[in-house]
Amino acid sequence: FRRSMVRAVREVSPDLVHCMNVDMLWVGFRASGCRRFVYDSREHFATTGDPPWLTRLWWVTKERILTPRAAGVLTVTDMIAEDLARRYRIPRPTALVNGCTSYVTEALPAHEPLRLLHQGRFYYDRHLDDVIEAVVRLDGRVQFTLQGWGHAEEDLKALVEQRGAGSFVVFQPPCPPDEVVAAAASHDVGIINIWPENDSHRWTGSNKLFDYMGAGIAELVTNLDFTRRIIETEECGIVFDPPTVDALVDRLTYLVENPDEVARMKRNAVKAAAKYSWESQAPALYEAYERALERARRR
């Protein structure tokens, strides 16, 4: 597959190759003639996930050898950018958040029962079983929608059936990317329940963080360094710590009992969305491409 990609890219003869994540880094390096490529690190591969140690070693070795050869490096948060610069002794990468491609102009009032949403993949490290347990304890005061797909889907559906929660926990299929914001906008609160288990999680700039903002809904998030900073700066959600079912129940109860506060956070999300949208991020990406092209020409 990778050899075929190298051949295909060479046939196009591009001025610059944009490599998405470490698994495409070698492809971009080979296909671009070794220098005319941009490395886009969407995760912090030195700490992300729980792969076999040889896989982790291979990821980091590729990054250490090839990242300094890139004409430009991109990533999703300033925290990851600073670590990549230190770790591989490269100029500080350009940080571009995973901004929404559209955003609403007005927030809806808070609903009763409160409408909670998880949008995206059902990975086990999202701990959606804990969210279901918390919602069950609130006994119908929260309507929880899981829109997406993933490895944990069957286990989550089995848990909902086991707990008799089918009347207030519902599953919806994923929607096209350009409909994500519109699908979220009818809810009140978006949940991000990634635990701060490693630097990749602590420094993550999740798509959901900005899609929920674009949808004009409040956010309930775990204590992740980058995410917490955005939420507290924009006053568009609540951070809970520690990431336990009890803490979730406590924070959800607060939101249920304070609909005016939920409405305020939703309005703040609407105000902040444009700042982090794709249209606000695009100029920085174009500038990064221009710098990379100039660097590739000098080489």
Short mmCIF file of N, CA and C in Angstrom, two decimals, residues 6-134:
data_model
loop_
_atom_site.label_atom_id
_atom_site.label_comp_id
_atom_site.label_asym_id
_atom_site.label_seq_id
_atom_site.Cartn_x
_atom_site.Cartn_y
_atom_site.Cartn_z
N VAL A 6 3.56 5.94 -2.77
CA VAL A 6 4.76 6.66 -3.22
C VAL A 6 4.75 6.82 -4.73
N ARG A 7 4.43 5.74 -5.45
CA ARG A 7 4.39 5.81 -6.91
C ARG A 7 3.33 6.80 -7.38
N ALA A 8 2.16 6.75 -6.74
CA ALA A 8 1.05 7.62 -7.16
C ALA A 8 1.41 9.09 -6.95
N VAL A 9 2.02 9.40 -5.81
CA VAL A 9 2.38 10.79 -5.53
C VAL A 9 3.45 11.27 -6.50
N ARG A 10 4.42 10.43 -6.79
CA ARG A 10 5.49 10.82 -7.72
C ARG A 10 4.94 11.10 -9.11
N GLU A 11 3.91 10.38 -9.52
CA GLU A 11 3.31 10.63 -10.83
C GLU A 11 2.68 12.01 -10.91
N VAL A 12 2.15 12.50 -9.77
CA VAL A 12 1.56 13.83 -9.72
C VAL A 12 2.64 14.91 -9.72
N SER A 13 3.82 14.57 -9.20
CA SER A 13 4.95 15.49 -9.11
C SER A 13 4.57 16.79 -8.38
N PRO A 14 4.15 16.69 -7.12
CA PRO A 14 3.70 17.88 -6.39
C PRO A 14 4.87 18.75 -5.93
N ASP A 15 4.57 20.01 -5.68
CA ASP A 15 5.56 20.91 -5.10
C ASP A 15 5.79 20.59 -3.63
N LEU A 16 4.77 20.06 -2.98
CA LEU A 16 4.84 19.80 -1.55
C LEU A 16 3.89 18.65 -1.22
N VAL A 17 4.29 17.78 -0.30
CA VAL A 17 3.46 16.66 0.14
C VAL A 17 3.10 16.87 1.61
N HIS A 18 1.81 16.81 1.91
CA HIS A 18 1.32 16.97 3.28
C HIS A 18 1.09 15.57 3.86
N CYS A 19 1.89 15.19 4.86
CA CYS A 19 1.81 13.84 5.45
C CYS A 19 0.99 13.88 6.73
N MET A 20 -0.08 13.14 6.78
CA MET A 20 -0.95 13.11 7.95
C MET A 20 -0.53 11.99 8.90
N ASN A 21 0.07 12.36 10.01
CA ASN A 21 0.44 11.45 11.08
C ASN A 21 1.65 10.57 10.74
N VAL A 22 2.14 9.89 11.77
CA VAL A 22 3.43 9.22 11.66
C VAL A 22 3.39 8.05 10.68
N ASP A 23 2.22 7.43 10.48
CA ASP A 23 2.16 6.30 9.55
C ASP A 23 2.34 6.72 8.10
N MET A 24 2.17 8.00 7.79
CA MET A 24 2.38 8.50 6.43
C MET A 24 3.70 9.28 6.30
N LEU A 25 4.45 9.37 7.39
CA LEU A 25 5.67 10.17 7.37
C LEU A 25 6.71 9.62 6.38
N TRP A 26 6.92 8.32 6.41
CA TRP A 26 7.88 7.72 5.49
C TRP A 26 7.42 7.84 4.04
N VAL A 27 6.11 7.70 3.82
CA VAL A 27 5.56 7.84 2.47
C VAL A 27 5.85 9.23 1.93
N GLY A 28 5.57 10.25 2.73
CA GLY A 28 5.82 11.62 2.29
C GLY A 28 7.29 11.89 2.03
N PHE A 29 8.12 11.35 2.90
CA PHE A 29 9.57 11.52 2.74
C PHE A 29 10.05 10.92 1.42
N ARG A 30 9.64 9.71 1.12
CA ARG A 30 10.06 9.04 -0.11
C ARG A 30 9.43 9.68 -1.34
N ALA A 31 8.14 9.96 -1.27
CA ALA A 31 7.41 10.43 -2.44
C ALA A 31 7.81 11.84 -2.84
N SER A 32 8.26 12.64 -1.88
CA SER A 32 8.56 14.04 -2.17
C SER A 32 10.01 14.28 -2.57
N GLY A 33 10.78 13.21 -2.68
CA GLY A 33 12.19 13.41 -2.97
C GLY A 33 12.97 13.78 -1.73
N CYS A 34 12.48 13.36 -0.57
CA CYS A 34 13.16 13.46 0.72
C CYS A 34 13.07 14.81 1.42
N ARG A 35 12.70 15.88 0.75
CA ARG A 35 12.74 17.19 1.40
C ARG A 35 11.43 17.98 1.25
N ARG A 36 10.65 17.74 0.25
CA ARG A 36 9.50 18.60 -0.04
C ARG A 36 8.23 18.05 0.60
N PHE A 37 8.28 17.88 1.92
CA PHE A 37 7.10 17.37 2.61
C PHE A 37 6.87 18.12 3.91
N VAL A 38 5.59 18.16 4.30
CA VAL A 38 5.17 18.75 5.58
C VAL A 38 4.65 17.62 6.44
N TYR A 39 5.14 17.54 7.68
CA TYR A 39 4.67 16.53 8.62
C TYR A 39 3.60 17.13 9.51
N ASP A 40 2.42 16.51 9.51
CA ASP A 40 1.27 16.97 10.29
C ASP A 40 1.00 15.97 11.41
N SER A 41 1.46 16.28 12.62
CA SER A 41 1.33 15.38 13.76
C SER A 41 0.03 15.67 14.49
N ARG A 42 -1.00 14.86 14.24
CA ARG A 42 -2.32 15.09 14.86
C ARG A 42 -2.41 14.47 16.25
N GLU A 43 -1.43 13.70 16.64
CA GLU A 43 -1.34 13.10 17.97
C GLU A 43 0.06 13.33 18.50
N HIS A 44 0.24 13.04 19.78
CA HIS A 44 1.59 13.07 20.35
C HIS A 44 2.04 11.61 20.41
N PHE A 45 2.73 11.15 19.35
CA PHE A 45 2.96 9.73 19.18
C PHE A 45 3.94 9.13 20.18
N ALA A 46 4.71 9.97 20.84
CA ALA A 46 5.61 9.45 21.87
C ALA A 46 4.85 8.92 23.07
N THR A 47 3.60 9.34 23.25
CA THR A 47 2.84 8.89 24.42
C THR A 47 1.43 8.39 24.11
N THR A 48 0.95 8.54 22.90
CA THR A 48 -0.46 8.23 22.63
C THR A 48 -0.75 6.73 22.69
N GLY A 49 -1.95 6.40 23.14
CA GLY A 49 -2.42 5.03 23.10
C GLY A 49 -1.62 4.08 23.98
N ASP A 50 -1.78 2.79 23.68
CA ASP A 50 -1.10 1.74 24.43
C ASP A 50 -0.60 0.67 23.47
N PRO A 51 0.26 1.06 22.50
CA PRO A 51 0.74 0.10 21.51
C PRO A 51 1.85 -0.79 22.09
N PRO A 52 2.18 -1.89 21.41
CA PRO A 52 3.36 -2.67 21.81
C PRO A 52 4.60 -1.78 21.82
N TRP A 53 5.56 -2.08 22.68
CA TRP A 53 6.71 -1.19 22.84
C TRP A 53 7.51 -1.06 21.56
N LEU A 54 7.54 -2.11 20.74
CA LEU A 54 8.27 -2.01 19.48
C LEU A 54 7.59 -1.04 18.52
N THR A 55 6.26 -1.01 18.54
CA THR A 55 5.52 -0.05 17.71
C THR A 55 5.83 1.36 18.15
N ARG A 56 5.81 1.61 19.47
CA ARG A 56 6.13 2.94 19.98
C ARG A 56 7.56 3.34 19.58
N LEU A 57 8.50 2.41 19.72
CA LEU A 57 9.89 2.69 19.35
C LEU A 57 9.99 3.05 17.88
N TRP A 58 9.24 2.35 17.03
CA TRP A 58 9.26 2.62 15.59
C TRP A 58 8.69 3.99 15.30
N TRP A 59 7.59 4.35 15.96
CA TRP A 59 7.01 5.68 15.77
C TRP A 59 8.02 6.78 16.11
N VAL A 60 8.61 6.67 17.29
CA VAL A 60 9.51 7.72 17.76
C VAL A 60 10.78 7.76 16.92
N THR A 61 11.26 6.60 16.50
CA THR A 61 12.46 6.56 15.65
C THR A 61 12.19 7.26 14.32
N LYS A 62 11.05 6.97 13.72
CA LYS A 62 10.70 7.64 12.46
C LYS A 62 10.62 9.15 12.66
N GLU A 63 9.96 9.56 13.72
CA GLU A 63 9.85 11.00 13.98
C GLU A 63 11.23 11.62 14.20
N ARG A 64 12.08 10.96 14.96
CA ARG A 64 13.39 11.53 15.27
C ARG A 64 14.25 11.67 14.01
N ILE A 65 14.15 10.71 13.10
CA ILE A 65 14.98 10.75 11.89
C ILE A 65 14.39 11.68 10.83
N LEU A 66 13.08 11.64 10.65
CA LEU A 66 12.48 12.31 9.50
C LEU A 66 11.93 13.70 9.80
N THR A 67 11.47 13.96 11.02
CA THR A 67 10.90 15.27 11.32
C THR A 67 11.88 16.41 11.05
N PRO A 68 13.16 16.30 11.45
CA PRO A 68 14.09 17.39 11.13
C PRO A 68 14.30 17.60 9.63
N ARG A 69 13.97 16.61 8.82
CA ARG A 69 14.15 16.74 7.37
C ARG A 69 12.93 17.38 6.69
N ALA A 70 11.84 17.53 7.42
CA ALA A 70 10.62 18.08 6.84
C ALA A 70 10.79 19.56 6.51
N ALA A 71 10.12 20.00 5.46
CA ALA A 71 10.14 21.42 5.11
C ALA A 71 9.26 22.23 6.05
N GLY A 72 8.37 21.55 6.77
CA GLY A 72 7.52 22.21 7.75
C GLY A 72 6.86 21.17 8.63
N VAL A 73 6.50 21.56 9.85
CA VAL A 73 5.83 20.66 10.78
C VAL A 73 4.61 21.36 11.35
N LEU A 74 3.49 20.65 11.37
CA LEU A 74 2.23 21.15 11.92
C LEU A 74 1.78 20.25 13.05
N THR A 75 1.02 20.80 13.98
CA THR A 75 0.37 19.99 15.00
C THR A 75 -0.87 20.72 15.49
N VAL A 76 -1.54 20.16 16.52
CA VAL A 76 -2.87 20.64 16.87
C VAL A 76 -2.93 21.55 18.09
N THR A 77 -1.89 21.56 18.93
CA THR A 77 -1.88 22.46 20.08
C THR A 77 -0.47 22.99 20.31
N ASP A 78 -0.39 24.13 20.97
CA ASP A 78 0.92 24.70 21.26
C ASP A 78 1.72 23.82 22.22
N MET A 79 1.04 23.05 23.06
CA MET A 79 1.74 22.18 24.00
C MET A 79 2.47 21.05 23.28
N ILE A 80 1.81 20.44 22.29
CA ILE A 80 2.49 19.42 21.50
C ILE A 80 3.60 20.04 20.67
N ALA A 81 3.35 21.24 20.12
CA ALA A 81 4.37 21.92 19.32
C ALA A 81 5.64 22.15 20.12
N GLU A 82 5.50 22.61 21.35
CA GLU A 82 6.67 22.86 22.19
C GLU A 82 7.43 21.59 22.49
N ASP A 83 6.72 20.47 22.72
CA ASP A 83 7.41 19.22 23.01
C ASP A 83 8.13 18.69 21.77
N LEU A 84 7.49 18.76 20.60
CA LEU A 84 8.16 18.30 19.38
C LEU A 84 9.42 19.11 19.10
N ALA A 85 9.34 20.42 19.32
CA ALA A 85 10.52 21.27 19.10
C ALA A 85 11.66 20.86 20.03
N ARG A 86 11.34 20.61 21.30
CA ARG A 86 12.37 20.22 22.27
C ARG A 86 12.89 18.82 21.98
N ARG A 87 11.96 17.90 21.73
CA ARG A 87 12.32 16.48 21.59
C ARG A 87 13.19 16.23 20.36
N TYR A 88 12.89 16.91 19.23
CA TYR A 88 13.59 16.62 17.98
C TYR A 88 14.48 17.77 17.52
N ARG A 89 14.59 18.80 18.36
CA ARG A 89 15.47 19.94 18.07
C ARG A 89 15.16 20.56 16.72
N ILE A 90 13.91 20.92 16.56
CA ILE A 90 13.44 21.54 15.32
C ILE A 90 12.83 22.90 15.65
N PRO A 91 12.66 23.79 14.65
CA PRO A 91 11.90 25.02 14.92
C PRO A 91 10.51 24.68 15.42
N ARG A 92 9.95 25.56 16.23
CA ARG A 92 8.64 25.29 16.81
C ARG A 92 7.60 25.09 15.70
N PRO A 93 6.92 23.93 15.70
CA PRO A 93 5.90 23.68 14.67
C PRO A 93 4.75 24.68 14.74
N THR A 94 4.03 24.79 13.64
CA THR A 94 2.82 25.61 13.59
C THR A 94 1.68 24.85 14.25
N ALA A 95 1.01 25.47 15.22
CA ALA A 95 -0.11 24.84 15.91
C ALA A 95 -1.42 25.35 15.31
N LEU A 96 -2.22 24.44 14.78
CA LEU A 96 -3.53 24.76 14.20
C LEU A 96 -4.57 23.90 14.89
N VAL A 97 -5.54 24.51 15.54
CA VAL A 97 -6.55 23.72 16.24
C VAL A 97 -7.49 23.07 15.23
N ASN A 98 -8.17 22.01 15.71
CA ASN A 98 -9.14 21.29 14.87
C ASN A 98 -10.46 22.05 14.82
N GLY A 99 -10.42 23.25 14.28
CA GLY A 99 -11.58 24.14 14.32
C GLY A 99 -12.75 23.63 13.50
N CYS A 100 -13.95 24.08 13.88
CA CYS A 100 -15.16 23.69 13.16
C CYS A 100 -15.21 24.38 11.80
N THR A 101 -15.88 23.75 10.85
CA THR A 101 -15.99 24.32 9.50
C THR A 101 -17.22 25.20 9.35
N SER A 102 -18.12 25.15 10.34
CA SER A 102 -19.28 26.04 10.35
C SER A 102 -19.67 26.26 11.80
N TYR A 103 -20.50 27.27 12.05
CA TYR A 103 -20.93 27.52 13.42
C TYR A 103 -22.26 28.27 13.40
N VAL A 104 -23.02 28.04 14.46
CA VAL A 104 -24.33 28.67 14.57
C VAL A 104 -24.16 30.12 15.02
N THR A 105 -25.19 30.90 14.85
CA THR A 105 -25.14 32.31 15.25
C THR A 105 -25.97 32.59 16.49
N GLU A 106 -26.73 31.59 16.95
CA GLU A 106 -27.57 31.80 18.13
C GLU A 106 -27.72 30.48 18.87
N ALA A 107 -27.60 30.53 20.19
CA ALA A 107 -27.75 29.33 21.00
C ALA A 107 -29.21 29.11 21.37
N LEU A 108 -29.62 27.84 21.44
CA LEU A 108 -30.97 27.50 21.87
C LEU A 108 -31.05 27.51 23.40
N PRO A 109 -32.22 27.76 23.96
CA PRO A 109 -32.38 27.65 25.42
C PRO A 109 -32.10 26.22 25.89
N ALA A 110 -31.79 26.06 27.17
CA ALA A 110 -31.58 24.73 27.73
C ALA A 110 -32.88 23.96 27.77
N HIS A 111 -32.80 22.66 27.51
CA HIS A 111 -33.99 21.81 27.46
C HIS A 111 -34.21 21.09 28.79
N GLU A 112 -35.41 20.57 28.95
CA GLU A 112 -35.74 19.73 30.09
C GLU A 112 -36.44 18.48 29.57
N PRO A 113 -35.87 17.27 29.76
CA PRO A 113 -34.60 17.01 30.45
C PRO A 113 -33.39 17.53 29.66
N LEU A 114 -32.29 17.68 30.36
CA LEU A 114 -31.06 18.18 29.75
C LEU A 114 -30.60 17.22 28.65
N ARG A 115 -30.19 17.76 27.52
CA ARG A 115 -29.76 16.94 26.40
C ARG A 115 -28.23 16.88 26.35
N LEU A 116 -27.69 15.70 26.63
CA LEU A 116 -26.25 15.46 26.66
C LEU A 116 -25.85 14.71 25.40
N LEU A 117 -24.68 15.04 24.85
CA LEU A 117 -24.25 14.46 23.56
C LEU A 117 -22.80 14.01 23.62
N HIS A 118 -22.56 12.80 23.10
CA HIS A 118 -21.20 12.40 22.69
C HIS A 118 -21.24 12.19 21.19
N GLN A 119 -20.34 12.85 20.49
CA GLN A 119 -20.30 12.76 19.03
C GLN A 119 -18.91 12.26 18.63
N GLY A 120 -18.87 11.25 17.78
CA GLY A 120 -17.58 10.74 17.32
C GLY A 120 -17.45 9.25 17.58
N ARG A 121 -16.23 8.77 17.59
CA ARG A 121 -15.99 7.34 17.70
C ARG A 121 -16.23 6.83 19.12
N PHE A 122 -16.69 5.59 19.20
CA PHE A 122 -16.90 4.95 20.49
C PHE A 122 -15.65 4.13 20.84
N TYR A 123 -14.60 4.81 21.24
CA TYR A 123 -13.39 4.14 21.69
C TYR A 123 -13.51 3.83 23.18
N TYR A 124 -12.82 2.79 23.62
CA TYR A 124 -12.86 2.46 25.05
C TYR A 124 -12.22 3.55 25.91
N ASP A 125 -11.23 4.26 25.36
CA ASP A 125 -10.58 5.28 26.18
C ASP A 125 -11.42 6.56 26.29
N ARG A 126 -12.62 6.56 25.72
CA ARG A 126 -13.58 7.67 25.94
C ARG A 126 -14.42 7.42 27.19
N HIS A 127 -14.35 6.20 27.73
CA HIS A 127 -15.03 5.84 28.99
C HIS A 127 -16.51 6.21 28.96
N LEU A 128 -17.15 5.88 27.85
CA LEU A 128 -18.57 6.20 27.69
C LEU A 128 -19.45 5.34 28.59
N ASP A 129 -18.93 4.20 29.04
CA ASP A 129 -19.69 3.40 30.01
C ASP A 129 -19.89 4.17 31.30
N ASP A 130 -18.90 4.95 31.72
CA ASP A 130 -19.05 5.77 32.93
C ASP A 130 -20.12 6.84 32.74
N VAL A 131 -20.16 7.42 31.54
CA VAL A 131 -21.17 8.45 31.27
C VAL A 131 -22.56 7.83 31.34
N ILE A 132 -22.72 6.64 30.77
CA ILE A 132 -24.01 5.95 30.83
C ILE A 132 -24.41 5.68 32.27
N GLU A 133 -23.46 5.21 33.09
CA GLU A 133 -23.76 4.95 34.50
C GLU A 133 -24.19 6.22 35.22
N ALA A 134 -23.53 7.33 34.93
CA ALA A 134 -23.89 8.60 35.56
C ALA A 134 -25.30 9.03 35.16
#
